Structure formats: structure tokens, C-alpha cells
Coordinates of C-alpha atoms in Angstrom, one line a residue:
Chain A
E251 CA -13.4 83.9 52.0
A252 CA -11.2 85.8 49.4
G253 CA -12.2 89.4 49.1
V254 CA -12.2 91.5 46.1
A255 CA -9.2 92.6 44.3
Q256 CA -8.0 94.7 42.3
S257 CA -5.4 96.1 40.9
P258 CA -2.8 98.3 40.6
R259 CA -3.3 99.8 43.6
Y260 CA -1.7 103.1 42.7
K261 CA -1.1 104.8 39.7
I262 CA 0.2 107.9 38.4
I263 CA -0.3 109.1 34.3
E264 CA -0.5 112.3 32.2
K265 CA -3.0 113.4 30.6
R266 CA -4.2 112.1 27.7
Q267 CA -2.7 108.6 27.9
S268 CA -4.4 105.8 28.6
V269 CA -5.3 103.5 31.8
A270 CA -7.1 100.4 33.3
F271 CA -8.0 98.6 35.9
W272 CA -8.6 95.0 36.9
C273 CA -11.0 93.5 39.1
N274 CA -11.8 90.0 40.3
P275 CA -14.6 89.8 42.6
I276 CA -15.6 87.3 45.2
S277 CA -16.4 83.3 43.6
G278 CA -20.1 82.9 42.5
H279 CA -21.0 87.2 43.0
A280 CA -23.0 87.5 39.8
T281 CA -22.9 91.9 40.2
L282 CA -20.3 93.7 39.6
Y283 CA -19.8 97.0 39.9
W284 CA -17.5 99.9 39.1
Y285 CA -17.6 103.2 41.1
Q286 CA -15.5 106.6 40.8
Q287 CA -14.8 108.5 44.4
I288 CA -13.5 112.0 44.1
L289 CA -11.5 113.0 46.8
G290 CA -14.0 114.6 49.5
Q291 CA -17.2 112.6 48.0
G292 CA -18.8 109.4 48.5
P293 CA -18.6 106.7 45.7
K294 CA -20.5 107.2 42.4
L295 CA -21.9 104.3 40.7
L296 CA -19.9 104.2 37.0
I297 CA -21.3 100.8 36.0
Q298 CA -23.3 97.3 36.8
F299 CA -22.5 94.3 35.5
Q300 CA -24.9 91.3 36.2
N301 CA -22.8 88.6 35.3
N302 CA -20.9 90.0 31.7
G303 CA -24.4 91.8 30.6
V304 CA -24.4 95.6 31.6
V305 CA -27.2 96.5 34.1
D306 CA -26.4 100.1 34.0
D307 CA -24.2 102.2 32.5
S308 CA -26.0 105.8 32.9
Q309 CA -23.0 107.5 34.1
L310 CA -20.7 106.0 32.4
P311 CA -18.2 108.7 30.2
K312 CA -18.6 106.6 27.5
D313 CA -16.3 108.8 25.0
R314 CA -13.5 108.1 27.2
F315 CA -14.2 105.2 29.4
S316 CA -14.8 101.5 29.0
A317 CA -15.4 98.1 31.1
E318 CA -16.1 94.6 30.0
R319 CA -16.6 91.4 32.2
L320 CA -15.1 88.9 30.9
K321 CA -17.1 85.4 31.0
G322 CA -18.8 87.1 34.1
V323 CA -15.9 86.8 36.1
D324 CA -13.0 89.6 35.9
S325 CA -14.0 93.1 34.4
T326 CA -11.4 95.5 33.3
L327 CA -12.1 99.4 33.5
K328 CA -10.2 101.9 30.8
I329 CA -9.7 105.2 30.5
Q330 CA -8.8 106.9 27.5
P331 CA -7.5 109.6 27.4
A332 CA -7.2 110.3 30.7
K333 CA -8.1 113.9 31.9
L334 CA -7.1 115.5 34.7
E335 CA -10.6 115.1 36.4
D336 CA -10.1 111.8 36.5
S337 CA -8.3 111.6 39.2
A338 CA -10.0 109.6 41.6
V339 CA -10.5 106.2 43.4
Y340 CA -11.8 103.5 41.6
L341 CA -13.1 101.3 43.3
C342 CA -15.0 97.4 42.4
A343 CA -17.0 96.3 44.6
S344 CA -19.5 92.6 44.2
S345 CA -22.5 91.3 45.5
F346 CA -24.4 87.6 45.4
T347 CA -28.1 89.6 46.2
G348 CA -28.1 92.8 44.4
T349 CA -29.7 94.6 47.5
G350 CA -27.3 97.0 47.7
E351 CA -24.9 94.8 50.0
A352 CA -21.7 94.9 48.1
F353 CA -18.0 93.8 49.0
F354 CA -15.3 96.5 48.0
G355 CA -12.3 95.8 47.0
Q356 CA -9.4 98.5 48.6
G357 CA -9.5 100.4 45.4
T358 CA -7.0 102.0 42.8
R359 CA -6.0 105.6 43.4
L360 CA -5.5 107.1 40.2
T361 CA -3.5 110.5 40.1
V362 CA -3.6 112.2 36.3
V363 CA -1.0 114.7 35.9
Chain B
A202 CA -33.3 112.6 41.3
Q203 CA -32.1 110.6 44.0
S204 CA -29.6 111.8 46.9
V205 CA -28.2 111.4 49.9
S206 CA -27.1 114.2 52.6
Q207 CA -24.8 113.7 55.5
H208 CA -25.1 116.3 57.8
N209 CA -21.2 116.1 58.9
H210 CA -17.9 116.6 57.0
H211 CA -15.8 115.9 60.0
V212 CA -16.7 114.8 63.8
I213 CA -14.1 115.1 66.0
L214 CA -15.0 113.2 69.9
S215 CA -13.1 111.9 72.6
E216 CA -12.8 108.6 73.3
A217 CA -16.6 107.3 75.7
A218 CA -18.4 110.5 74.3
S219 CA -21.8 109.7 72.4
L220 CA -21.8 109.9 68.6
E221 CA -24.6 110.7 66.0
L222 CA -24.2 110.9 62.1
G223 CA -27.3 112.3 60.3
C224 CA -28.2 111.1 56.8
N225 CA -31.4 111.8 55.1
Y226 CA -32.6 110.7 51.6
S227 CA -34.3 111.7 48.7
Y228 CA -36.4 109.3 47.1
G229 CA -40.3 108.3 47.5
G230 CA -40.7 104.5 47.0
T231 CA -39.1 101.5 49.3
V232 CA -35.6 101.6 50.0
N233 CA -32.9 99.5 51.3
L234 CA -30.4 101.5 53.6
F235 CA -26.8 100.9 55.1
W236 CA -23.9 102.9 56.6
Y237 CA -20.8 101.8 55.2
V238 CA -17.0 102.3 57.0
Q239 CA -13.6 102.7 55.6
Y240 CA -11.2 102.7 58.3
P241 CA -7.7 103.8 57.8
G242 CA -5.9 102.5 54.9
Q243 CA -8.6 99.8 54.8
H244 CA -11.7 98.6 52.0
L245 CA -15.2 100.1 52.2
Q246 CA -16.9 97.1 54.5
L247 CA -20.7 97.2 55.8
L248 CA -21.6 98.4 59.0
L249 CA -25.0 97.7 59.2
K250 CA -27.8 97.8 57.0
Y251 CA -32.2 98.1 57.2
F252 CA -34.3 95.9 54.6
S253 CA -37.4 95.9 56.4
G254 CA -39.2 95.4 60.0
D255 CA -37.6 96.9 62.8
P256 CA -36.4 100.5 62.2
L257 CA -33.6 100.2 64.6
V258 CA -31.2 98.4 63.6
K259 CA -27.8 97.0 65.3
G260 CA -24.7 96.4 63.4
I261 CA -21.0 95.5 64.4
K262 CA -19.1 97.0 67.5
G263 CA -21.8 98.2 68.8
F264 CA -23.2 100.4 66.0
E265 CA -26.9 101.1 65.6
A266 CA -29.1 103.2 63.1
E267 CA -32.3 104.7 63.1
F268 CA -34.8 104.7 60.1
I269 CA -37.4 107.4 60.4
K270 CA -39.3 107.2 57.2
S271 CA -41.7 110.2 57.6
K272 CA -38.4 112.2 57.9
F273 CA -36.4 109.9 55.3
S274 CA -33.7 109.9 57.7
F275 CA -31.0 106.9 58.6
N276 CA -29.5 108.5 61.3
L277 CA -26.0 106.1 63.1
R278 CA -25.5 106.1 66.8
K279 CA -23.6 104.9 69.3
P280 CA -23.1 105.2 73.1
S281 CA -19.3 105.6 73.7
V282 CA -16.8 105.5 71.1
Q283 CA -13.1 104.5 70.9
W284 CA -10.1 105.4 69.3
S285 CA -10.8 102.4 67.2
D286 CA -13.9 104.2 65.7
T287 CA -11.5 106.7 63.4
A288 CA -12.9 106.2 60.5
E289 CA -14.5 107.5 57.4
Y290 CA -18.5 106.7 57.6
F291 CA -20.5 106.5 54.5
C292 CA -23.9 106.6 54.5
A293 CA -25.8 104.6 51.3
V294 CA -29.3 103.8 49.7
N295 CA -30.4 101.4 47.5
A296 CA -33.8 101.9 45.7
N297 CA -35.6 98.8 45.4
N298 CA -36.1 99.2 41.5
Q299 CA -32.3 99.7 40.9
G300 CA -31.0 96.7 41.1
G301 CA -28.3 97.3 43.7
K302 CA -26.8 100.4 42.6
L303 CA -25.8 102.3 45.8
I304 CA -26.1 106.0 46.2
F305 CA -23.4 107.4 48.6
G306 CA -23.6 110.7 50.8
Q307 CA -20.2 112.6 50.8
G308 CA -19.0 110.6 54.0
T309 CA -17.9 111.9 57.7
E310 CA -15.0 111.7 59.0
L311 CA -14.6 110.5 62.3
S312 CA -11.3 111.5 64.3
V313 CA -11.5 109.7 68.2
K314 CA -9.2 111.5 70.3
P315 CA -7.9 109.0 73.1

């Protein structure tokens, strides 16, 4: 079974630039999550999709972050403009059950300089 | 607000030593509990889970965890660690009314010396 695919693996940008991350979940998983993991901390949920609808985006900084899930499959997360404090690993995860049991991708490590 | 607290940031053990990693959460309702592990260079993966029933759950690679409801705890144990257990371990909680959202602890880095 193919896992959750994310790209790119690494990205370095200057502050105020924009960046986008892509995620392809496991086939058949209706729920997709984006988490932000800052160094030394546990992952924090940014946004949760159920099919192509948003379930929870309460912790998404909507002035600069946006996310969409096209046709209920792939998803992109965008940051515009980036700030230094956005340096983190961005994790995509998907789930079939919605119980918290999720499968994670390798993540994208973003460095904002 | 819900939160998860892991007691140790970094644990160093010798092979064959016993392991216990503490995890406490704050939430008064029904929860699903998880331990996820991240081996060096790999993605987060599920180690074990508790939904209901027997509070002592067994996971992969000889790990087990015990849910103590009165203490809001879900501690991870392994009787004898191996060098290959070197990884970062995350405790996570899903509240049953929050559709799969996970609240993670800050993680515990385990280093096992050969």
C-alpha cells in the first residue's frame, strides 16, 4: 500500500516570499490533515478536511496560510507571505476512520531566512 | 483547552534497560489515546492505540501502554530496549467529539546506547 506522499522534502525561502506544499493521501482516505511541527514541539493541527470540505481550521493563520483539497484527493498548503516563525516541518496525514489513527507523510521541512 | 504533557524530553538508556515514558492529558470526556514513533529519517508511524476495553494495550516491537483513567495517564513501557528503539516518541490524544484531530505532546527523544 502506498503511503502519504508529500513534496517537496525541503524548502528554503526568504521572508515575505510565498511557498506551497503538496500532499497526496492514501487512496480511499476521506480525511486529510495538515500539521505544523516546530523544532522541539509536537505536531499541531493546522487544518482538517473531510473529502473536500473543511472540518477544522481553527488554528490556521488565515491571514497568511491557505489550503485546499481538490476533488477530495490531493491537497496543497500555501503560505503567503512567509515569516521567520513559519520555519517548521509541515506534515500531511490521512485517515480512513476519523478516530485519530492517521498515516503521516515524510513532511516538508521549511526554512524561512 | 486540551493538552498533552510528556514528562521527559530526552531519555538515554543502555540496551536491555527497561523503559517507561510518561504521558498525561487534560480532557474530561471520552478519548482515544495513541503513541506515535518517529525513527531517524522516517515518518511518524503508529506504535499503539487505545480506544476502549482492556486498559493495557500492546503494540508493535514489544511496546505496551497502560491507560489509567483516574490519573489521565497513558504511559508507554518496554521491558528491554534495543538500539533500534532509538527514536522520538509522541503521545497523542483524540477527543471523541473532534473528528480525528490529534493533540500531541512535545515528544520524548529516546537514545539507546549499544
